[in-house]
Amino acid sequence: MEKKKEQVFDINLFKRLLIYIKPYKLVFVGVLGAVILIALFGAIRPKILQLAIDTNLANKNLEGFLPYVLIMGAMLLMEVIGQLSFIYYAGWLGQNVVKDVRVKLFNHLLSFKMKYYDNSSVGVLITRAVTDMERIADIFGQGLFTIFRDLLTMIVVSIFMLFMNWKLSLIVFVMLPLVLIATRIFQKYMKKAFEEVRTEVSNLNSFVQERITGMKILQLFTREDTEYRKFQEINERHKKGWLKTVWYNSIFFPIAELSTSITIGLVAWYGGLNVVLQGTTTEGDLTAFVMFIPMLFRPLRQIADNFNTLQMGMVAANRVFKVLETTSHIDDKGTFVAESFKGDISFKDVYFSYIEDEVVLNGISFDVKAGETVAIVGATGAGKSTIINLLNRFYEIKDGVIEVDGIDIKNVTLASLRQQIAVVLQDVFLFADTIMNNITLDNPAVTEAEVIQAAKDIGIHDFISSLPGGYYYNVKERGVMLSSGQRQLISFLRAYVTNPSILVLDEATSSVDAYSEQLIQTATDKITKGRTSIIIAHRLATIKKADKIIVMDSGNIVEQGTHEELLKKENGYYRNLYEVQFLKEEVA
């Protein structure tokens, strides 16, 4: 395992990336072709100059010199065209591959269980879907093809040098291993440094995202100084991670530059002596080698730099593929497509735990008849909200059966099940969009006329019409432009327009003004009428109107019955709850 971790280049990971290139293989081949031409044209230019010097300038013969100039110009023009094509299409290929991977990742995230999101940082997932994706694009735009171009240039240049003058080439090749060893060491340490940087970037994104989202809480409890100090610590670790990469660069690149200069000096010294004393080396050879050496050593330095980019991309790709490999999906093997439900619901001996060995529902059983309104009451943590989550199959039960109309919900396709169950949560989430789009969620089957009529039906049309822009008022992120009561009214309308067979409602109004509460009560009465409704009840008015009340405590159903029936039980759980909590509301 450790050996695999220290691998400089993960070929298996790269093979996975190559799968995404298949739709663009013609562009891929074209970029490789441009790389080959760049390497060839670049290496030919010094050879042309060598011929020009030895044939014409050394003999002070200008006849035939112009064709050499024209050929060099043509080579240079072709090299420029090749570079332009290479840079554009390598970048184009990278962005298209990333587009496909990002779409696949997002689609994968859409189907995850809620448990996955319970245990995951939003900031980290955002980093995977955005920042890491850009690093993957760099694999093609600045990493892979650039490294291949530089390697090919080095090979072609080496061949030209050997054929032109093997003695001068020997001097160059003696110095080359020193730079290769330094490059290898540099790559090894840079990989570790970039892994550290990516980790700290994820931590930084997660921290900032959470604090910005919860800024009101921080300011209410005057935690600004504490969070500022925490941010300084995280930012310091992030800085140190980047400084490691800066330190390794500051060591490697001066060494590489010094090696190049020393090599040019040795070639000039040895070649110059041969030109003057022995005549085994020509002026053209010496000039060409002075051009060849940077073409050989500079790509080596660039390979190290581009390898950093490649390593960052590979680390990012590894993180993204880990998310893609995650199998945190609800088992959707049901074959029954529910067009509608009568609304009979049955929980039979259902056990459930969010965390292993920490029971949340302890073998509960209850029945809801079609068209009934059932209120669930109990203390916080009793398991009320869990029933909502399980009915929609956001989580898998440990044991037992949940049926709708006598059909195990596991045998119903997940999409059709959720289409027939509308949920209004206490914590309403609205997108940074118009009220209309937050209600329809861009469902083309729901028309504007239907939305307006539904709003009139539940008594909130006037409230929406009073807003600037009416139904096209932008509520901004998480609906911050609306009050909590107004947000809940929007969520009621969102549920109502889908015309669900079953309604599940968490109708908390603890922070709602009297006017909004009255609207919510009217909306509740309207949308629950004639359909099966399960309500986590917080108001006495709702509880009294329920056909049945289920009383929960610590994951168990302790009592069931109507309001009047439960009040008759001496020392009953509901009766005590009523006297402590609901009686004050009734008196008020």
Tab-separated table of N, CA, C and O in Angstrom, residues 382-454:
chain	number	residue	atom	x	y	z
A	382	ALA	N	-37.280	12.112	19.504
A	382	ALA	CA	-38.137	10.938	19.701
A	382	ALA	C	-38.194	10.058	18.452
A	382	ALA	O	-38.563	8.893	18.521
A	383	GLY	N	-37.850	10.641	17.270
A	383	GLY	CA	-37.880	9.875	16.025
A	383	GLY	C	-38.933	10.341	15.048
A	383	GLY	O	-39.200	9.667	14.047
A	384	LYS	N	-39.528	11.511	15.303
A	384	LYS	CA	-40.628	12.002	14.450
A	384	LYS	C	-40.148	12.276	13.031
A	384	LYS	O	-40.730	11.790	12.061
A	385	SER	N	-39.092	13.060	12.893
A	385	SER	CA	-38.592	13.420	11.553
A	385	SER	C	-38.058	12.213	10.808
A	385	SER	O	-38.064	12.174	9.567
A	386	THR	N	-37.580	11.221	11.543
A	386	THR	CA	-37.057	10.010	10.908
A	386	THR	C	-38.141	9.309	10.097
A	386	THR	O	-37.866	8.738	9.033
A	387	ILE	N	-39.380	9.357	10.584
A	387	ILE	CA	-40.487	8.737	9.851
A	387	ILE	C	-40.636	9.379	8.474
A	387	ILE	O	-40.855	8.699	7.466
A	388	ILE	N	-40.475	10.714	8.403
A	388	ILE	CA	-40.527	11.422	7.118
A	388	ILE	C	-39.424	10.919	6.199
A	388	ILE	O	-39.649	10.612	5.021
A	389	ASN	N	-38.226	10.811	6.736
A	389	ASN	CA	-37.073	10.391	5.932
A	389	ASN	C	-37.233	8.974	5.401
A	389	ASN	O	-36.851	8.676	4.258
A	390	LEU	N	-37.794	8.087	6.220
A	390	LEU	CA	-37.922	6.688	5.816
A	390	LEU	C	-39.047	6.486	4.810
A	390	LEU	O	-38.924	5.661	3.891
A	391	LEU	N	-40.128	7.235	4.960
A	391	LEU	CA	-41.238	7.101	4.013
A	391	LEU	C	-40.805	7.497	2.601
A	391	LEU	O	-41.248	6.912	1.611
A	392	ASN	N	-39.908	8.461	2.515
A	392	ASN	CA	-39.383	8.904	1.212
A	392	ASN	C	-38.152	8.116	0.779
A	392	ASN	O	-37.559	8.413	-0.244
A	393	ARG	N	-37.742	7.160	1.596
A	393	ARG	CA	-36.555	6.339	1.329
A	393	ARG	C	-35.291	7.177	1.163
A	393	ARG	O	-34.452	6.908	0.305
A	394	PHE	N	-35.154	8.202	1.991
A	394	PHE	CA	-33.880	8.906	2.052
A	394	PHE	C	-32.846	8.039	2.763
A	394	PHE	O	-31.651	8.188	2.552
A	395	TYR	N	-33.313	7.145	3.595
A	395	TYR	CA	-32.454	6.198	4.302
A	395	TYR	C	-33.091	4.814	4.192
A	395	TYR	O	-34.306	4.685	4.018
A	396	GLU	N	-32.269	3.780	4.325
A	396	GLU	CA	-32.750	2.408	4.307
A	396	GLU	C	-33.016	1.935	5.731
A	396	GLU	O	-32.199	2.162	6.629
A	397	ILE	N	-34.152	1.269	5.928
A	397	ILE	CA	-34.458	0.758	7.259
A	397	ILE	C	-33.603	-0.476	7.546
A	397	ILE	O	-33.177	-1.194	6.628
A	398	LYS	N	-33.350	-0.708	8.831
A	398	LYS	CA	-32.545	-1.860	9.247
A	398	LYS	C	-33.369	-3.134	9.201
A	398	LYS	O	-32.883	-4.188	8.793
A	399	ASP	N	-34.618	-3.022	9.615
A	399	ASP	CA	-35.503	-4.188	9.626
A	399	ASP	C	-36.952	-3.712	9.591
A	399	ASP	O	-37.248	-2.561	9.924
A	400	GLY	N	-37.841	-4.604	9.188
A	400	GLY	CA	-39.252	-4.257	9.116
A	400	GLY	C	-39.699	-3.957	7.697
A	400	GLY	O	-38.946	-4.143	6.736
A	401	VAL	N	-40.924	-3.466	7.564
A	401	VAL	CA	-41.495	-3.176	6.246
A	401	VAL	C	-42.285	-1.872	6.318
A	401	VAL	O	-42.990	-1.616	7.294
A	402	ILE	N	-42.151	-1.071	5.265
A	402	ILE	CA	-42.997	0.118	5.109
A	402	ILE	C	-43.799	-0.084	3.832
A	402	ILE	O	-43.221	-0.295	2.757
A	403	GLU	N	-45.108	-0.014	3.942
A	403	GLU	CA	-45.977	-0.251	2.789
A	403	GLU	C	-46.848	0.967	2.503
A	403	GLU	O	-47.261	1.678	3.412
A	404	VAL	N	-47.121	1.164	1.232
A	404	VAL	CA	-48.110	2.148	0.778
A	404	VAL	C	-49.085	1.399	-0.123
A	404	VAL	O	-48.666	0.740	-1.086
A	405	ASP	N	-50.348	1.459	0.227
A	405	ASP	CA	-51.384	0.704	-0.491
A	405	ASP	C	-51.058	-0.786	-0.542
A	405	ASP	O	-51.303	-1.475	-1.553
A	406	GLY	N	-50.468	-1.289	0.524
A	406	GLY	CA	-50.140	-2.719	0.595
A	406	GLY	C	-48.910	-3.121	-0.182
A	406	GLY	O	-48.580	-4.311	-0.256
A	407	ILE	N	-48.192	-2.163	-0.762
A	407	ILE	CA	-46.985	-2.459	-1.552
A	407	ILE	C	-45.750	-2.005	-0.776
A	407	ILE	O	-45.683	-0.852	-0.330
A	408	ASP	N	-44.793	-2.897	-0.615
A	408	ASP	CA	-43.530	-2.537	0.020
A	408	ASP	C	-42.880	-1.419	-0.801
A	408	ASP	O	-42.709	-1.562	-2.021
A	409	ILE	N	-42.530	-0.315	-0.153
A	409	ILE	CA	-41.995	0.833	-0.912
A	409	ILE	C	-40.675	0.490	-1.611
A	409	ILE	O	-40.272	1.183	-2.547
A	410	LYS	N	-40.004	-0.593	-1.190
A	410	LYS	CA	-38.785	-1.018	-1.888
A	410	LYS	C	-39.097	-1.567	-3.274
A	410	LYS	O	-38.219	-1.630	-4.137
A	411	ASN	N	-40.352	-1.966	-3.481
A	411	ASN	CA	-40.761	-2.498	-4.785
A	411	ASN	C	-41.295	-1.415	-5.714
A	411	ASN	O	-41.670	-1.704	-6.856
A	412	VAL	N	-41.346	-0.180	-5.213
A	412	VAL	CA	-41.801	0.957	-6.016
A	412	VAL	C	-40.573	1.706	-6.523
A	412	VAL	O	-39.600	1.887	-5.786
A	413	THR	N	-40.605	2.119	-7.788
A	413	THR	CA	-39.465	2.896	-8.296
A	413	THR	C	-39.301	4.164	-7.463
A	413	THR	O	-40.295	4.789	-7.079
A	414	LEU	N	-38.060	4.514	-7.202
A	414	LEU	CA	-37.780	5.620	-6.295
A	414	LEU	C	-38.385	6.924	-6.791
A	414	LEU	O	-38.967	7.696	-6.012
A	415	ALA	N	-38.266	7.180	-8.085
A	415	ALA	CA	-38.789	8.434	-8.648
A	415	ALA	C	-40.299	8.522	-8.499
A	415	ALA	O	-40.836	9.559	-8.082
A	416	SER	N	-41.012	7.445	-8.832
A	416	SER	CA	-42.475	7.499	-8.767
A	416	SER	C	-42.959	7.572	-7.316
A	416	SER	O	-43.982	8.192	-7.034
A	417	LEU	N	-42.228	6.936	-6.389
A	417	LEU	CA	-42.596	7.013	-4.979
A	417	LEU	C	-42.529	8.455	-4.483
A	417	LEU	O	-43.474	8.965	-3.873
A	418	ARG	N	-41.412	9.104	-4.773
A	418	ARG	CA	-41.224	10.468	-4.282
A	418	ARG	C	-42.122	11.468	-5.005
A	418	ARG	O	-42.459	12.519	-4.448
A	419	GLN	N	-42.506	11.162	-6.240
A	419	GLN	CA	-43.423	12.050	-6.957
A	419	GLN	C	-44.812	12.055	-6.331
A	419	GLN	O	-45.548	13.033	-6.464
A	420	GLN	N	-45.153	10.977	-5.641
A	420	GLN	CA	-46.480	10.879	-5.030
A	420	GLN	C	-46.491	11.327	-3.570
A	420	GLN	O	-47.546	11.334	-2.947
A	421	ILE	N	-45.329	11.672	-3.040
A	421	ILE	CA	-45.236	12.126	-1.648
A	421	ILE	C	-44.643	13.526	-1.630
A	421	ILE	O	-43.500	13.728	-2.055
A	422	ALA	N	-45.416	14.495	-1.161
A	422	ALA	CA	-44.912	15.867	-1.042
A	422	ALA	C	-44.530	16.124	0.408
A	422	ALA	O	-45.242	15.707	1.330
A	423	VAL	N	-43.396	16.790	0.588
A	423	VAL	CA	-42.893	17.044	1.938
A	423	VAL	C	-42.704	18.538	2.141
A	423	VAL	O	-42.122	19.218	1.294
A	424	VAL	N	-43.197	19.034	3.251
A	424	VAL	CA	-42.943	20.414	3.670
A	424	VAL	C	-42.142	20.329	4.962
A	424	VAL	O	-42.650	19.871	5.987
A	425	LEU	N	-40.892	20.745	4.889
A	425	LEU	CA	-40.017	20.646	6.052
A	425	LEU	C	-40.051	21.918	6.888
A	425	LEU	O	-40.383	23.003	6.390
A	426	GLN	N	-39.690	21.760	8.152
A	426	GLN	CA	-39.614	22.920	9.036
A	426	GLN	C	-38.521	23.879	8.583
A	426	GLN	O	-38.702	25.089	8.575
A	427	ASP	N	-37.373	23.306	8.176
A	427	ASP	CA	-36.264	24.110	7.686
A	427	ASP	C	-36.405	24.238	6.172
A	427	ASP	O	-35.939	23.387	5.410
A	428	VAL	N	-37.089	25.291	5.740
A	428	VAL	CA	-37.408	25.457	4.320
A	428	VAL	C	-36.174	25.905	3.557
A	428	VAL	O	-35.475	26.832	3.969
A	429	PHE	N	-35.914	25.238	2.436
A	429	PHE	CA	-34.786	25.632	1.585
A	429	PHE	C	-35.322	26.208	0.285
A	429	PHE	O	-36.104	25.571	-0.423
A	430	LEU	N	-34.926	27.443	-0.013
A	430	LEU	CA	-35.269	28.076	-1.279
A	430	LEU	C	-33.992	28.400	-2.027
A	430	LEU	O	-32.986	28.788	-1.424
A	431	PHE	N	-34.039	28.247	-3.344
A	431	PHE	CA	-32.875	28.544	-4.173
A	431	PHE	C	-32.824	30.040	-4.491
A	431	PHE	O	-33.827	30.745	-4.395
A	432	ALA	N	-31.669	30.499	-4.883
A	432	ALA	CA	-31.498	31.901	-5.276
A	432	ALA	C	-32.127	32.098	-6.656
A	432	ALA	O	-31.431	32.169	-7.674
A	433	ASP	N	-33.430	32.171	-6.689
A	433	ASP	CA	-34.179	32.227	-7.944
A	433	ASP	C	-35.524	32.898	-7.664
A	433	ASP	O	-35.792	33.335	-6.542
A	434	THR	N	-36.360	32.945	-8.678
A	434	THR	CA	-37.683	33.561	-8.510
A	434	THR	C	-38.593	32.642	-7.697
A	434	THR	O	-38.351	31.434	-7.583
A	435	ILE	N	-39.665	33.240	-7.169
A	435	ILE	CA	-40.657	32.449	-6.451
A	435	ILE	C	-41.262	31.402	-7.384
A	435	ILE	O	-41.457	30.242	-7.000
A	436	MET	N	-41.531	31.793	-8.621
A	436	MET	CA	-42.124	30.868	-9.583
A	436	MET	C	-41.237	29.642	-9.788
A	436	MET	O	-41.712	28.493	-9.750
A	437	ASN	N	-39.945	29.853	-9.988
A	437	ASN	CA	-39.038	28.727	-10.214
A	437	ASN	C	-38.827	27.903	-8.946
A	437	ASN	O	-38.587	26.696	-9.026
A	438	ASN	N	-38.928	28.541	-7.782
A	438	ASN	CA	-38.819	27.787	-6.534
A	438	ASN	C	-40.047	26.915	-6.298
A	438	ASN	O	-39.955	25.883	-5.628
A	439	ILE	N	-41.173	27.316	-6.862
A	439	ILE	CA	-42.401	26.528	-6.716
A	439	ILE	C	-42.420	25.375	-7.730
A	439	ILE	O	-42.679	24.224	-7.381
A	440	THR	N	-42.138	25.686	-8.985
A	440	THR	CA	-42.206	24.662	-10.040
A	440	THR	C	-40.945	23.818	-10.114
A	440	THR	O	-40.979	22.705	-10.635
A	441	LEU	N	-39.819	24.359	-9.597
A	441	LEU	CA	-38.508	23.695	-9.725
A	441	LEU	C	-38.238	23.337	-11.185
A	441	LEU	O	-37.713	22.275	-11.515
A	442	ASP	N	-38.621	24.280	-12.068
A	442	ASP	CA	-38.422	24.150	-13.525
A	442	ASP	C	-39.100	22.920	-14.114
A	442	ASP	O	-38.647	22.369	-15.113
A	443	ASN	N	-40.190	22.486	-13.482
A	443	ASN	CA	-40.963	21.369	-14.013
A	443	ASN	C	-41.895	21.895	-15.099
A	443	ASN	O	-42.833	22.642	-14.811
A	444	PRO	N	-41.668	21.527	-16.365
A	444	PRO	CA	-42.500	22.079	-17.452
A	444	PRO	C	-43.957	21.650	-17.369
A	444	PRO	O	-44.823	22.255	-17.993
A	445	ALA	N	-44.241	20.592	-16.600
A	445	ALA	CA	-45.627	20.111	-16.475
A	445	ALA	C	-46.474	21.025	-15.599
A	445	ALA	O	-47.698	20.955	-15.615
A	446	VAL	N	-45.810	21.903	-14.827
A	446	VAL	CA	-46.530	22.828	-13.953
A	446	VAL	C	-46.541	24.208	-14.603
A	446	VAL	O	-45.489	24.826	-14.777
A	447	THR	N	-47.714	24.693	-14.984
A	447	THR	CA	-47.823	25.978	-15.678
A	447	THR	C	-47.968	27.128	-14.684
A	447	THR	O	-48.300	26.928	-13.513
A	448	GLU	N	-47.717	28.329	-15.170
A	448	GLU	CA	-47.862	29.521	-14.336
A	448	GLU	C	-49.308	29.689	-13.878
A	448	GLU	O	-49.567	30.056	-12.717
A	449	ALA	N	-50.236	29.396	-14.763
A	449	ALA	CA	-51.662	29.516	-14.403
A	449	ALA	C	-52.010	28.562	-13.260
A	449	ALA	O	-52.784	28.914	-12.351
A	450	GLU	N	-51.457	27.359	-13.295
A	450	GLU	CA	-51.712	26.380	-12.232
A	450	GLU	C	-51.135	26.846	-10.910
A	450	GLU	O	-51.744	26.655	-9.843
A	451	VAL	N	-49.964	27.458	-10.965
A	451	VAL	CA	-49.326	27.967	-9.747
A	451	VAL	C	-50.173	29.072	-9.132
A	451	VAL	O	-50.433	29.096	-7.917
A	452	ILE	N	-50.627	30.004	-9.967
A	452	ILE	CA	-51.428	31.126	-9.469
A	452	ILE	C	-52.747	30.625	-8.882
A	452	ILE	O	-53.186	31.084	-7.820
A	453	GLN	N	-53.388	29.684	-9.564
A	453	GLN	CA	-54.655	29.145	-9.062
A	453	GLN	C	-54.442	28.408	-7.740
A	453	GLN	O	-55.246	28.543	-6.802
A	454	ALA	N	-53.346	27.662	-7.639
A	454	ALA	CA	-53.029	26.937	-6.398
A	454	ALA	C	-52.776	27.914	-5.261
A	454	ALA	O	-53.199	27.688	-4.122
